[in-house]
Coordinates of C-alpha atoms and ligand atoms in Angstrom, one line a residue:
M27 CA -16.5 6.0 25.8
P28 CA -13.4 8.1 26.3
V29 CA -12.7 9.6 30.5
P30 CA -12.0 13.8 30.3
I31 CA -8.2 14.4 31.1
N32 CA -7.4 17.4 33.1
T33 CA -5.3 19.1 29.8
A34 CA -3.6 22.0 32.2
K35 CA -0.7 20.3 32.4
V36 CA -0.4 19.0 28.7
P37 CA 1.6 20.3 25.7
Y38 CA 0.3 21.8 22.6
Y39 CA 0.4 21.9 18.5
D40 CA -0.5 23.2 15.9
I41 CA -0.6 19.5 14.5
G42 CA -0.6 15.8 15.9
I43 CA 1.0 13.5 13.5
L44 CA 1.1 9.8 14.1
G45 CA 3.5 7.7 11.1
A46 CA 6.9 9.1 10.7
G47 CA 6.8 7.5 6.9
F48 CA 6.5 9.8 4.0
S49 CA 3.0 11.2 4.7
G50 CA 4.3 11.9 8.1
I51 CA 7.4 13.3 6.9
S52 CA 5.4 15.7 4.1
A53 CA 3.7 17.2 6.6
I54 CA 6.0 18.7 9.0
Y55 CA 7.4 20.2 5.8
E56 CA 4.3 22.1 5.3
A57 CA 3.5 22.7 8.5
R58 CA 7.3 24.3 9.2
K59 CA 6.6 25.5 6.1
R60 CA 3.5 27.9 7.3
G61 CA 4.7 27.6 11.1
L62 CA 3.2 25.6 12.5
S63 CA 4.2 24.2 15.3
A64 CA 3.8 20.1 14.6
H65 CA 4.9 16.8 16.3
I66 CA 5.3 13.1 15.2
F67 CA 5.0 10.1 16.5
D68 CA 6.0 6.5 15.9
G69 CA 5.4 3.2 17.4
Q70 CA 8.7 2.4 15.6
S71 CA 12.4 3.6 16.4
G72 CA 13.0 4.6 13.4
F73 CA 12.2 6.5 10.0
G74 CA 10.2 5.6 6.6
G75 CA 7.1 3.9 7.9
T76 CA 6.2 1.3 5.7
W77 CA 9.3 1.0 5.0
Y78 CA 11.2 1.0 8.5
Q79 CA 8.6 -2.3 9.1
N80 CA 8.9 -4.4 6.3
R81 CA 12.5 -6.2 6.6
Y82 CA 12.1 -9.3 5.2
P83 CA 14.2 -10.4 2.9
G84 CA 13.2 -9.7 -0.9
A85 CA 11.8 -6.2 0.2
R86 CA 11.9 -4.4 -2.2
V87 CA 9.7 -1.6 -4.0
D88 CA 8.0 -1.9 -7.1
S89 CA 8.0 1.7 -8.0
Y90 CA 10.9 3.5 -10.3
I91 CA 13.0 6.7 -8.5
P92 CA 12.6 9.4 -9.6
I93 CA 9.0 8.5 -9.1
Y94 CA 9.1 6.9 -5.7
E95 CA 10.3 9.9 -3.3
L96 CA 9.9 13.1 -2.1
S97 CA 10.2 16.2 -4.3
I98 CA 11.5 18.3 -1.8
P99 CA 15.0 19.9 -3.2
E100 CA 16.9 19.7 -0.4
V101 CA 16.5 16.5 0.0
Y102 CA 16.4 14.6 -3.5
N103 CA 19.6 17.1 -4.3
S104 CA 21.8 15.8 -2.4
W105 CA 20.6 12.3 -2.6
T106 CA 21.6 9.7 -5.7
W107 CA 20.0 5.8 -5.5
S108 CA 22.1 3.0 -6.7
E109 CA 19.1 1.1 -8.4
K110 CA 16.1 1.9 -10.1
Y111 CA 14.2 0.1 -7.6
P112 CA 15.3 0.3 -4.1
D113 CA 15.8 -3.0 -1.9
W114 CA 14.2 -1.7 1.6
R115 CA 18.1 -1.2 3.4
E116 CA 18.8 1.5 0.6
I117 CA 15.1 3.1 1.3
R118 CA 15.5 3.4 5.6
K119 CA 19.1 5.1 4.1
Y120 CA 17.3 7.5 2.0
F121 CA 14.8 7.4 5.6
E122 CA 17.8 8.5 8.0
H123 CA 19.2 10.9 4.7
V124 CA 15.9 12.4 4.7
D125 CA 15.7 13.6 8.7
K126 CA 20.1 14.3 8.1
V127 CA 18.7 17.0 5.8
L128 CA 15.9 18.6 7.0
D129 CA 16.4 17.5 10.6
I130 CA 12.6 15.8 11.6
K131 CA 13.7 14.6 14.8
R132 CA 14.0 17.2 16.5
D133 CA 9.9 16.9 16.2
T134 CA 9.5 13.3 16.2
T135 CA 9.2 10.9 19.5
F136 CA 10.0 7.8 18.7
D137 CA 8.7 4.3 20.0
T138 CA 5.3 5.4 21.3
F139 CA 2.4 4.8 19.9
I140 CA -0.4 6.8 20.3
T141 CA -3.3 4.6 21.5
S142 CA -6.3 7.2 21.5
A143 CA -7.6 10.2 20.5
T144 CA -10.5 12.1 21.9
F145 CA -11.6 15.6 20.8
N146 CA -12.8 18.5 22.9
K147 CA -15.6 20.3 20.9
E148 CA -15.6 23.4 23.4
S149 CA -11.7 24.9 22.9
G150 CA -11.5 22.4 18.9
T151 CA -8.6 20.4 20.0
W152 CA -7.8 17.1 20.1
L153 CA -6.0 14.6 23.2
L154 CA -4.0 12.3 22.2
E155 CA -2.3 9.3 24.4
D156 CA -0.3 6.0 24.3
K157 CA -0.7 3.8 26.7
N158 CA 0.9 5.8 29.8
G159 CA -1.3 9.0 29.2
P160 CA -1.6 12.3 28.1
L161 CA 1.2 13.3 25.3
I162 CA -0.2 16.7 23.5
Q163 CA -3.0 18.3 22.4
C164 CA -3.4 20.2 19.1
R165 CA -6.2 21.5 16.5
I166 CA -5.4 19.2 13.8
F167 CA -5.0 15.8 13.8
M168 CA -3.1 13.2 11.7
P169 CA -3.0 9.5 12.3
L170 CA -0.9 9.0 8.9
V171 CA -0.6 5.7 9.1
G172 CA -0.2 3.9 5.6
F173 CA -2.7 1.1 4.0
A174 CA -1.6 -1.5 5.1
S175 CA -0.6 -1.2 9.1
K176 CA -3.0 -3.6 10.3
K177 CA -1.3 -7.6 9.2
Y178 CA -3.9 -10.2 8.4
E179 CA -3.0 -14.1 10.2
P180 CA -5.6 -16.0 8.8
D181 CA -7.5 -18.7 11.1
F182 CA -5.7 -22.2 10.8
P183 CA -7.3 -25.1 11.5
G184 CA -5.1 -26.7 15.0
F185 CA -2.6 -23.6 14.2
D186 CA -0.9 -24.0 17.7
K187 CA 0.4 -27.6 17.4
F188 CA 3.0 -26.4 15.3
K189 CA 6.0 -26.2 16.5
G190 CA 8.5 -24.9 14.4
E191 CA 9.1 -21.1 14.1
V192 CA 6.8 -18.9 12.5
I193 CA 7.4 -15.2 11.4
H194 CA 4.7 -13.0 9.8
S195 CA 6.3 -10.9 6.8
N196 CA 5.2 -7.5 8.8
D197 CA 6.7 -8.9 11.8
W198 CA 10.3 -10.2 10.5
P199 CA 13.7 -9.9 12.5
E200 CA 15.9 -6.6 12.9
A201 CA 18.8 -8.7 11.1
D202 CA 22.1 -7.8 8.6
D203 CA 21.4 -10.9 6.7
Y204 CA 18.9 -13.5 5.4
S205 CA 20.8 -15.9 7.0
I206 CA 17.4 -17.7 9.2
L207 CA 17.0 -18.8 5.6
D208 CA 19.9 -20.8 5.2
N209 CA 18.9 -24.6 4.6
R210 CA 15.9 -24.1 6.3
K211 CA 12.6 -26.2 5.3
I212 CA 10.7 -23.1 5.0
G213 CA 6.7 -23.2 4.4
L214 CA 5.6 -20.4 2.6
I215 CA 1.4 -19.6 3.1
G216 CA 0.4 -15.8 0.2
T217 CA 1.4 -15.2 -2.7
G218 CA 1.1 -11.7 -2.8
S219 CA 4.0 -9.0 -3.5
T220 CA 5.1 -10.1 -0.4
G221 CA 5.1 -13.6 -1.1
V222 CA 6.7 -13.1 -4.4
Q223 CA 10.0 -11.1 -3.0
I224 CA 9.9 -13.8 -0.2
V225 CA 10.0 -16.6 -2.9
Q226 CA 12.9 -15.4 -4.6
E227 CA 15.2 -14.7 -1.7
S228 CA 14.1 -17.9 -0.2
A229 CA 14.4 -20.7 -3.3
P230 CA 18.0 -20.2 -2.9
R231 CA 18.8 -20.6 0.1
A232 CA 16.4 -22.8 1.7
D233 CA 16.7 -26.8 2.2
H234 CA 13.5 -26.9 1.0
L235 CA 10.4 -24.6 0.4
T236 CA 7.0 -25.3 0.2
V237 CA 4.6 -22.6 -1.3
F238 CA 1.7 -23.2 -0.1
Q239 CA -1.0 -21.0 -3.2
R240 CA -4.6 -19.6 -3.0
T241 CA -4.4 -17.4 -6.3
P242 CA -1.5 -17.2 -8.4
N243 CA 0.1 -14.2 -8.4
L244 CA 0.1 -12.5 -12.3
C245 CA 3.2 -11.2 -12.0
L246 CA 4.9 -9.0 -13.9
P247 CA 9.1 -8.6 -15.3
L248 CA 10.4 -5.8 -12.8
R249 CA 13.9 -5.3 -14.9
Q250 CA 16.6 -3.8 -12.6
E251 CA 19.1 -1.3 -13.7
K252 CA 22.1 -0.3 -11.4
T253 CA 22.9 3.5 -10.3
P254 CA 20.1 4.9 -13.1
K255 CA 20.5 7.8 -14.3
Q256 CA 19.2 10.9 -12.6
D257 CA 19.9 14.3 -13.9
K258 CA 18.2 17.2 -10.9
S259 CA 16.8 19.1 -13.0
N260 CA 14.8 17.1 -14.0
Y261 CA 13.2 16.5 -11.4
P262 CA 10.8 19.2 -10.9
A263 CA 8.9 18.5 -13.7
I264 CA 8.9 14.8 -13.2
H265 CA 7.1 15.3 -9.9
A266 CA 4.9 17.5 -11.4
E267 CA 4.2 15.2 -14.6
R268 CA 3.0 11.6 -11.9
S269 CA 0.2 13.3 -10.8
K270 CA -0.9 13.7 -14.4
H271 CA -1.3 9.9 -15.4
P272 CA -3.0 7.2 -13.9
G273 CA -1.1 5.5 -11.0
G274 CA 1.1 8.7 -10.3
F275 CA 3.7 8.0 -12.6
L276 CA 4.9 9.0 -15.7
E277 CA 2.7 6.5 -18.5
K278 CA 0.6 8.4 -20.2
K279 CA -3.3 6.2 -20.4
Y280 CA -3.1 4.7 -24.0
D281 CA -6.3 5.6 -25.3
I282 CA -6.8 2.5 -28.1
N283 CA -8.6 -0.5 -27.6
T284 CA -7.1 -3.8 -27.8
F285 CA -9.1 -5.4 -30.8
D286 CA -8.6 -2.3 -32.4
V287 CA -5.5 -3.2 -33.8
S288 CA -4.5 -6.2 -35.8
P289 CA -2.8 -9.7 -33.5
E290 CA 0.3 -8.8 -34.3
E291 CA 0.4 -5.2 -34.0
R292 CA -0.9 -6.5 -30.2
E293 CA 1.7 -9.1 -29.7
K294 CA 4.5 -6.4 -30.8
F295 CA 3.1 -3.7 -28.1
W296 CA 3.1 -6.8 -25.8
D297 CA 6.1 -7.9 -26.0
S298 CA 7.2 -4.2 -26.2
L299 CA 5.5 -3.6 -22.3
F300 CA 7.5 -6.3 -21.4
E301 CA 10.5 -6.3 -22.2
K302 CA 11.4 -2.2 -21.0
G303 CA 9.3 -4.0 -17.3
G304 CA 7.8 -2.5 -14.4
F305 CA 3.8 -2.0 -14.7
L306 CA 3.3 -1.2 -17.9
F307 CA 1.3 -3.6 -18.6
W308 CA -0.7 -3.1 -16.2
N309 CA -1.0 0.4 -15.5
N310 CA 0.2 1.9 -19.7
N311 CA -1.5 -1.4 -21.1
Y312 CA -5.2 -0.5 -24.1
A313 CA -7.3 1.5 -22.8
D314 CA -10.5 -1.3 -22.7
L315 CA -8.1 -3.4 -20.0
F316 CA -9.7 -2.8 -16.9
F317 CA -13.3 -2.6 -18.6
D318 CA -13.6 -5.3 -21.5
E319 CA -13.3 -8.9 -20.6
K320 CA -12.9 -9.9 -23.0
A321 CA -10.2 -7.6 -23.8
N322 CA -8.4 -8.6 -20.7
D323 CA -8.6 -11.8 -21.2
E324 CA -7.2 -11.3 -24.2
A325 CA -4.2 -9.0 -22.2
Y326 CA -4.2 -12.4 -19.7
Q327 CA -3.5 -15.5 -22.1
Y328 CA 0.0 -13.4 -23.6
W329 CA 1.1 -13.0 -20.3
R330 CA 0.5 -16.6 -19.7
K331 CA 2.3 -17.7 -22.8
R332 CA 4.9 -15.6 -21.5
V333 CA 4.7 -17.6 -17.9
H334 CA 4.6 -21.7 -19.7
Q335 CA 8.0 -20.2 -21.7
R336 CA 9.6 -20.0 -18.2
V337 CA 8.6 -22.6 -16.0
K338 CA 9.5 -26.6 -17.2
D339 CA 7.1 -28.1 -15.8
P340 CA 4.0 -28.5 -17.6
K341 CA 1.6 -29.1 -14.5
V342 CA 3.7 -26.4 -12.5
A343 CA 2.7 -23.8 -15.0
E344 CA -0.6 -24.7 -15.5
M345 CA -0.9 -23.8 -11.2
L346 CA 0.6 -20.7 -12.0
A347 CA -0.6 -19.5 -15.0
P348 CA -4.1 -21.7 -15.7
K349 CA -5.5 -21.5 -18.8
V350 CA -8.8 -19.8 -17.4
A351 CA -7.7 -16.7 -15.4
P352 CA -7.9 -16.5 -11.7
H353 CA -9.4 -13.0 -12.4
P354 CA -9.3 -10.4 -14.5
F355 CA -6.1 -9.6 -15.2
G356 CA -4.4 -6.4 -12.9
T357 CA -7.6 -6.3 -10.7
K358 CA -5.4 -7.8 -7.8
R359 CA -1.8 -5.7 -7.7
P360 CA 0.3 -8.0 -9.8
S361 CA 3.6 -7.8 -8.4
L362 CA 7.3 -7.7 -10.0
E363 CA 10.0 -10.3 -10.7
R364 CA 13.0 -11.1 -11.7
T365 CA 13.4 -15.3 -10.7
Y366 CA 10.0 -16.0 -9.4
F367 CA 9.1 -18.3 -12.4
D368 CA 12.4 -20.0 -13.0
D369 CA 12.6 -20.4 -9.2
Y370 CA 9.6 -23.0 -10.0
N371 CA 12.4 -25.1 -11.9
R372 CA 14.5 -26.0 -8.7
D373 CA 14.2 -29.0 -7.3
N374 CA 14.1 -28.1 -3.9
V375 CA 10.8 -25.6 -4.4
Q376 CA 7.8 -27.2 -4.9
L377 CA 3.9 -25.4 -5.3
V378 CA 1.2 -26.6 -4.2
D379 CA -2.6 -25.2 -4.6
V380 CA -4.5 -25.2 -2.2
N381 CA -7.7 -25.2 -3.8
K382 CA -6.8 -28.4 -5.1
T383 CA -5.8 -29.7 -1.5
P384 CA -5.9 -27.4 1.0
I385 CA -4.4 -27.4 4.4
K386 CA -6.2 -29.5 6.2
E387 CA -4.2 -29.0 9.4
F388 CA -1.3 -27.7 11.3
Y389 CA 1.3 -30.9 12.7
E390 CA 4.0 -30.9 15.1
H391 CA 6.5 -30.8 12.1
G392 CA 4.3 -28.8 9.8
I393 CA 1.5 -29.1 7.8
V394 CA -1.5 -31.9 6.3
T395 CA -3.3 -31.0 3.0
E396 CA -6.4 -32.7 2.7
D397 CA -4.5 -35.2 0.0
G398 CA -3.2 -36.6 3.2
V399 CA 0.8 -35.6 2.5
K400 CA 2.2 -33.9 5.5
H401 CA 4.7 -30.7 4.5
E402 CA 7.5 -30.6 6.6
I403 CA 8.0 -27.4 7.4
D404 CA 11.0 -26.2 10.3
L405 CA 9.7 -22.2 8.9
L406 CA 6.7 -21.3 8.2
V407 CA 6.3 -17.8 7.3
L408 CA 3.2 -16.0 6.5
A409 CA 2.9 -13.4 3.8
T410 CA -0.7 -13.9 3.5
G411 CA -1.2 -9.5 4.3
F412 CA -3.0 -6.8 5.2
D413 CA -6.7 -5.4 6.5
A414 CA -5.7 -2.8 3.5
C415 CA -7.0 0.7 3.9
D416 CA -9.6 1.3 6.4
G417 CA -8.1 -1.3 8.8
S418 CA -4.6 0.4 9.6
F419 CA -7.4 2.1 11.9
K420 CA -8.3 -0.9 13.8
N421 CA -4.8 -0.2 16.0
F422 CA -6.0 3.2 17.7
S423 CA -8.8 4.8 18.8
V424 CA -10.3 8.1 16.9
W425 CA -12.9 9.0 18.7
N426 CA -16.4 10.8 17.5
I427 CA -16.9 14.7 18.4
E428 CA -19.4 13.0 21.3
G429 CA -17.6 11.1 22.1
T430 CA -19.7 7.8 21.6
Q431 CA -17.9 6.1 19.2
T432 CA -14.0 5.5 17.3
L433 CA -13.8 5.9 13.4
S434 CA -12.8 2.3 13.3
N435 CA -15.8 0.8 15.2
E436 CA -18.1 3.2 12.8
W437 CA -16.6 1.5 9.3
R438 CA -16.9 -2.3 10.3
G439 CA -20.8 -1.0 10.5
P440 CA -22.9 -2.4 7.7
E441 CA -22.5 1.0 5.7
G442 CA -18.7 -0.1 5.8
C443 CA -16.5 2.7 5.2
S444 CA -16.8 6.3 4.3
T445 CA -14.9 9.4 3.6
W446 CA -14.8 12.8 1.6
L447 CA -12.6 13.2 -0.7
G448 CA -10.7 9.8 0.8
L449 CA -9.2 12.6 3.7
A450 CA -11.9 12.8 6.7
A451 CA -14.4 11.5 7.4
K452 CA -17.8 13.8 9.1
G453 CA -18.2 13.5 12.8
Y454 CA -14.1 13.2 13.9
P455 CA -13.3 16.9 13.2
N456 CA -9.7 18.7 12.4
M457 CA -9.0 14.4 11.5
F458 CA -7.3 13.9 8.8
F459 CA -5.2 11.3 6.7
T460 CA -3.8 9.9 3.8
Y461 CA -2.4 7.6 1.7
G462 CA -5.8 6.0 2.9
P463 CA -9.0 4.6 2.6
Q464 CA -10.6 5.7 -1.0
A465 CA -8.0 8.1 -2.6
P466 CA -6.0 6.1 -5.3
T467 CA -3.5 4.9 -2.6
A468 CA -3.3 1.2 -3.5
L469 CA -3.6 1.5 -6.6
S470 CA -1.1 4.0 -7.2
N471 CA 2.7 5.1 -6.0
G472 CA 2.7 6.0 -2.4
P473 CA 4.7 9.9 -2.7
S474 CA 2.3 10.7 -6.1
C475 CA -0.4 10.4 -4.0
I476 CA 0.7 11.6 -0.9
S477 CA 2.3 14.9 -2.4
I478 CA -1.4 15.8 -4.5
Q479 CA -2.6 15.0 -0.9
M480 CA -0.2 17.0 1.3
D481 CA -0.7 19.9 -1.4
Y482 CA -4.7 20.1 -0.8
L483 CA -4.2 19.7 2.9
Y484 CA -2.7 22.4 3.7
K485 CA -4.4 24.6 1.4
L486 CA -7.2 23.5 3.2
L487 CA -5.1 24.2 6.5
D488 CA -4.5 27.7 5.5
K489 CA -8.0 28.2 5.4
F490 CA -8.6 27.0 9.0
F491 CA -5.6 28.3 10.3
N492 CA -6.8 31.7 8.9
G493 CA -10.1 32.2 9.6
N494 CA -11.6 32.0 13.1
Y495 CA -12.7 28.9 13.7
T496 CA -12.8 26.3 16.2
Y497 CA -13.1 23.3 14.0
F498 CA -13.9 22.1 10.2
E499 CA -15.6 18.6 8.9
P500 CA -16.9 17.3 6.1
D501 CA -20.6 18.0 4.8
A502 CA -22.8 14.6 5.5
A503 CA -24.0 15.4 1.4
Y504 CA -20.7 15.3 0.6
Q505 CA -18.9 13.0 2.0
K506 CA -22.5 10.7 0.5
A507 CA -21.9 11.9 -2.6
Y508 CA -17.9 11.0 -3.7
R509 CA -18.9 7.4 -1.3
K510 CA -21.4 7.3 -4.4
R511 CA -18.8 8.2 -6.7
V512 CA -16.2 6.0 -5.5
D513 CA -18.6 3.2 -5.4
D514 CA -20.0 3.6 -8.8
Y515 CA -16.7 3.8 -10.8
A516 CA -15.4 0.8 -9.4
E517 CA -19.3 -0.9 -10.5
T518 CA -18.6 0.2 -14.3
T519 CA -15.1 -1.9 -13.7
L520 CA -13.9 -5.4 -13.6
F521 CA -12.0 -5.0 -9.7
P522 CA -15.0 -5.8 -8.2
R523 CA -14.8 -9.8 -10.3
A524 CA -11.6 -10.2 -7.7
K525 CA -12.2 -11.3 -4.2
S526 CA -9.8 -8.5 -3.4
S527 CA -7.8 -6.4 -0.6
Y528 CA -8.7 -3.1 -3.2
M529 CA -12.7 -4.5 -2.1
G530 CA -11.4 -6.2 0.9
A531 CA -12.5 -9.2 0.0
N532 CA -8.9 -10.8 1.5
I533 CA -10.9 -10.4 5.2
P534 CA -13.1 -12.9 6.6
G535 CA -16.5 -10.3 7.7
K536 CA -15.2 -7.1 6.0
K537 CA -17.7 -5.7 4.4
V538 CA -16.9 -5.5 0.4
Q539 CA -16.2 -2.4 -1.0
M540 CA -14.4 -0.4 -3.6
L541 CA -11.6 1.0 -0.7
N542 CA -9.1 2.5 -3.5
F543 CA -10.7 6.1 -6.2
S544 CA -10.0 4.0 -8.7
E545 CA -10.4 6.4 -11.2
G546 CA -6.7 7.3 -10.9
V547 CA -4.5 9.3 -9.7
A548 CA -4.8 12.1 -12.2
P549 CA -8.9 12.6 -12.3
Y550 CA -8.2 12.8 -8.1
N551 CA -5.7 15.1 -8.7
E552 CA -8.1 17.2 -11.1
L553 CA -11.4 17.0 -8.1
C554 CA -8.6 18.3 -5.0
K555 CA -7.7 21.0 -7.8
Q556 CA -11.7 21.8 -8.3
N557 CA -12.9 21.9 -4.6
I558 CA -9.9 24.0 -4.5
K559 CA -11.1 27.0 -6.7
A560 CA -14.4 25.8 -5.3
D561 CA -13.5 27.6 -2.2
F562 CA -13.3 24.2 -0.9
E563 CA -16.2 23.1 -0.5
G564 CA -18.3 20.3 1.0
W565 CA -16.0 21.5 4.5
N566 CA -19.0 23.2 7.8
F567 CA -16.3 25.5 9.3
V568 CA -17.9 26.2 13.1
Ligands
N01_16 O1 -0.5 -8.9 0.6 P1 -2.1 -9.8 -0.3 P2 0.9 -8.7 0.2 N1 -4.7 -19.3 2.9 O2 -3.3 -9.5 0.5 C1 -2.4 -15.2 0.2 C2 1.9 -4.0 -1.3 N2 3.3 -4.5 -1.3 O3 1.3 -8.4 2.1 O4 -5.1 -14.2 -3.4 C3 -3.8 -19.7 2.0 O5 -1.4 -9.6 -1.6 C4 -3.9 -14.9 -0.1 O6 -4.2 -15.5 -1.1 P3 -5.4 -14.7 -1.9 C5 0.6 -4.2 -2.1 O7 0.0 -2.7 -2.4 C6 3.8 -3.7 -2.4 O8 2.0 -9.6 -0.5 O9 -6.6 -14.0 -1.4 N3 -4.0 -18.2 1.5 C7 -2.3 -13.5 -1.4 O10 -2.1 -14.9 -2.6 C8 0.0 -4.9 -1.6 O11 -1.1 -4.6 -2.2 C9 6.0 -3.7 -2.3 O12 -5.9 -16.0 -3.0 C10 -3.8 -17.2 2.1 C11 -1.5 -13.4 0.2 O13 -2.0 -14.4 0.6 C12 0.3 -4.9 -0.3 O14 1.0 -4.1 0.3 C13 5.7 -4.8 -1.7 C14 -4.5 -17.4 3.0 C15 -1.5 -12.5 0.6 O15 -1.0 -11.2 -0.4 C16 -0.1 -6.6 0.5 O16 0.6 -7.3 0.2 C17 4.7 -6.4 -0.6 C18 -5.3 -18.8 3.8 N4 -5.8 -18.6 4.6 C19 3.8 -5.6 -0.4 N5 -4.9 -15.9 3.7 C20 6.2 -3.7 -3.4 O17 5.9 -2.4 -3.5 C21 -4.7 -14.9 2.5 N6 -3.8 -15.6 1.6 C22 7.0 -4.3 -4.2

């Protein structure tokens, strides 16, 4: 239970924001348009959110530009990207540019992480505090912390015996280059999107790289383009278009099923998707990919063939792309790769399948696997991922209206995580998040999802600020029905078959439930639009 504080001298803002990434900046931009006062706090020292935090070797976005950027004309008209899929350094520079154009800094405090938020129902205000005490009070609190800000480090036996250097991908030290990898004996645990990118940078630099794989990553080709064409006059249309398609990209949903066409036609179609690269083989494949096991396996076998063509040692190829799919294709996040599969042809790169030879324990100079082999390591990289979506809320305490429970504790209960429209939770009035649980989030690209949510959210806030209300929150029945819709739809798909972070299944002990709105971006956008037309039904204003 939070201790009451005299707030008379605490500065007031209409909106208090935690997080200076795409969401936080969009929230300030929309607030300013309406003459609302707003302030951002961020525990880091610069803009970018996840792109400020994630500076591990090879960190690069898997969504292409101009889809992956803010739809703010004064920002995009004065910015040119050098690559179709920019890396973290360029994205950081982009955020510096955003600040230069919009002067977000004047409304931001860095190096300050909100640890606690408590609500006063008489005044309808939140009190935001950091470890040193009160920061501000505000009518609306927006914790905009993204879906991957709570890192996950597994509990390995004998981990403390290891005397080498250990870095989780999320804590990569600030550096101008990746020389930390040079001539090292690197051990890498985790082959998600992060692990794949780290392999590509480490393989050519390391003395030896040992990759400990639990689940193969069903990677797709990136197909980078230098100085891609950027016709700014098209941007308004392009940015509007992204809310109409499955993952918030431009490609249309394909309405033909896998076995509606001949094997030859299928092969030709898949060749073309691989040739164009990106997520096409995932997001714009045949319509039954996520619903029909046989169709899904047909796609998997095509993918497997492509991998086997690249990896010289058939045993290694089989570990990377086994005959039996590790999970239905696309129900875990495929990474985009450039050299990943070729890297396993190098003499200094070794792949260990921890399902066959599990990690037994750590010793002073590395890892011992169950087959008794000692893997010598002097730099251990943990690319073991995140307690995704709802896990991001475990880093701070948002107290409920009665001050008896925090949101993250509630979500850790037997019912798991529950939201209304992936934007708010009953019992936590005047509190909103974007790119978090039960929105398209990890199944979409960030800016597409966030722009739909911000547009909706500020229309909702217009109603609140223009009315004579103290607070408002989701209606319990609407929240329950929304949660059911998220769960029920996921059950019609193959997603529950994989132990993925989409389902919360990557964290031991966490409730397994669909944490994303798996119908996709376009139906989510429709739902938000319908709700606006229905004058925001499902919200109770007091
Ligand atoms: O994390 P992950 P991530 N022993 O959870 C393994 C986004 N992202 O940081 O699959 C051995 O995907 C685990 O194995 P398994 C993106 O949305 C985007 O890579 O659970 N291994 C898995 O291989 C992504 O979804 C970009 O069997 C263990 C890995 O660790 C999200 O961030 C780039 C283990 C974790 O993979 C998170 O990606 C990077 C254990 N005990 C990230 N525990 C771009 O846009 C876990 N693992 C480019």
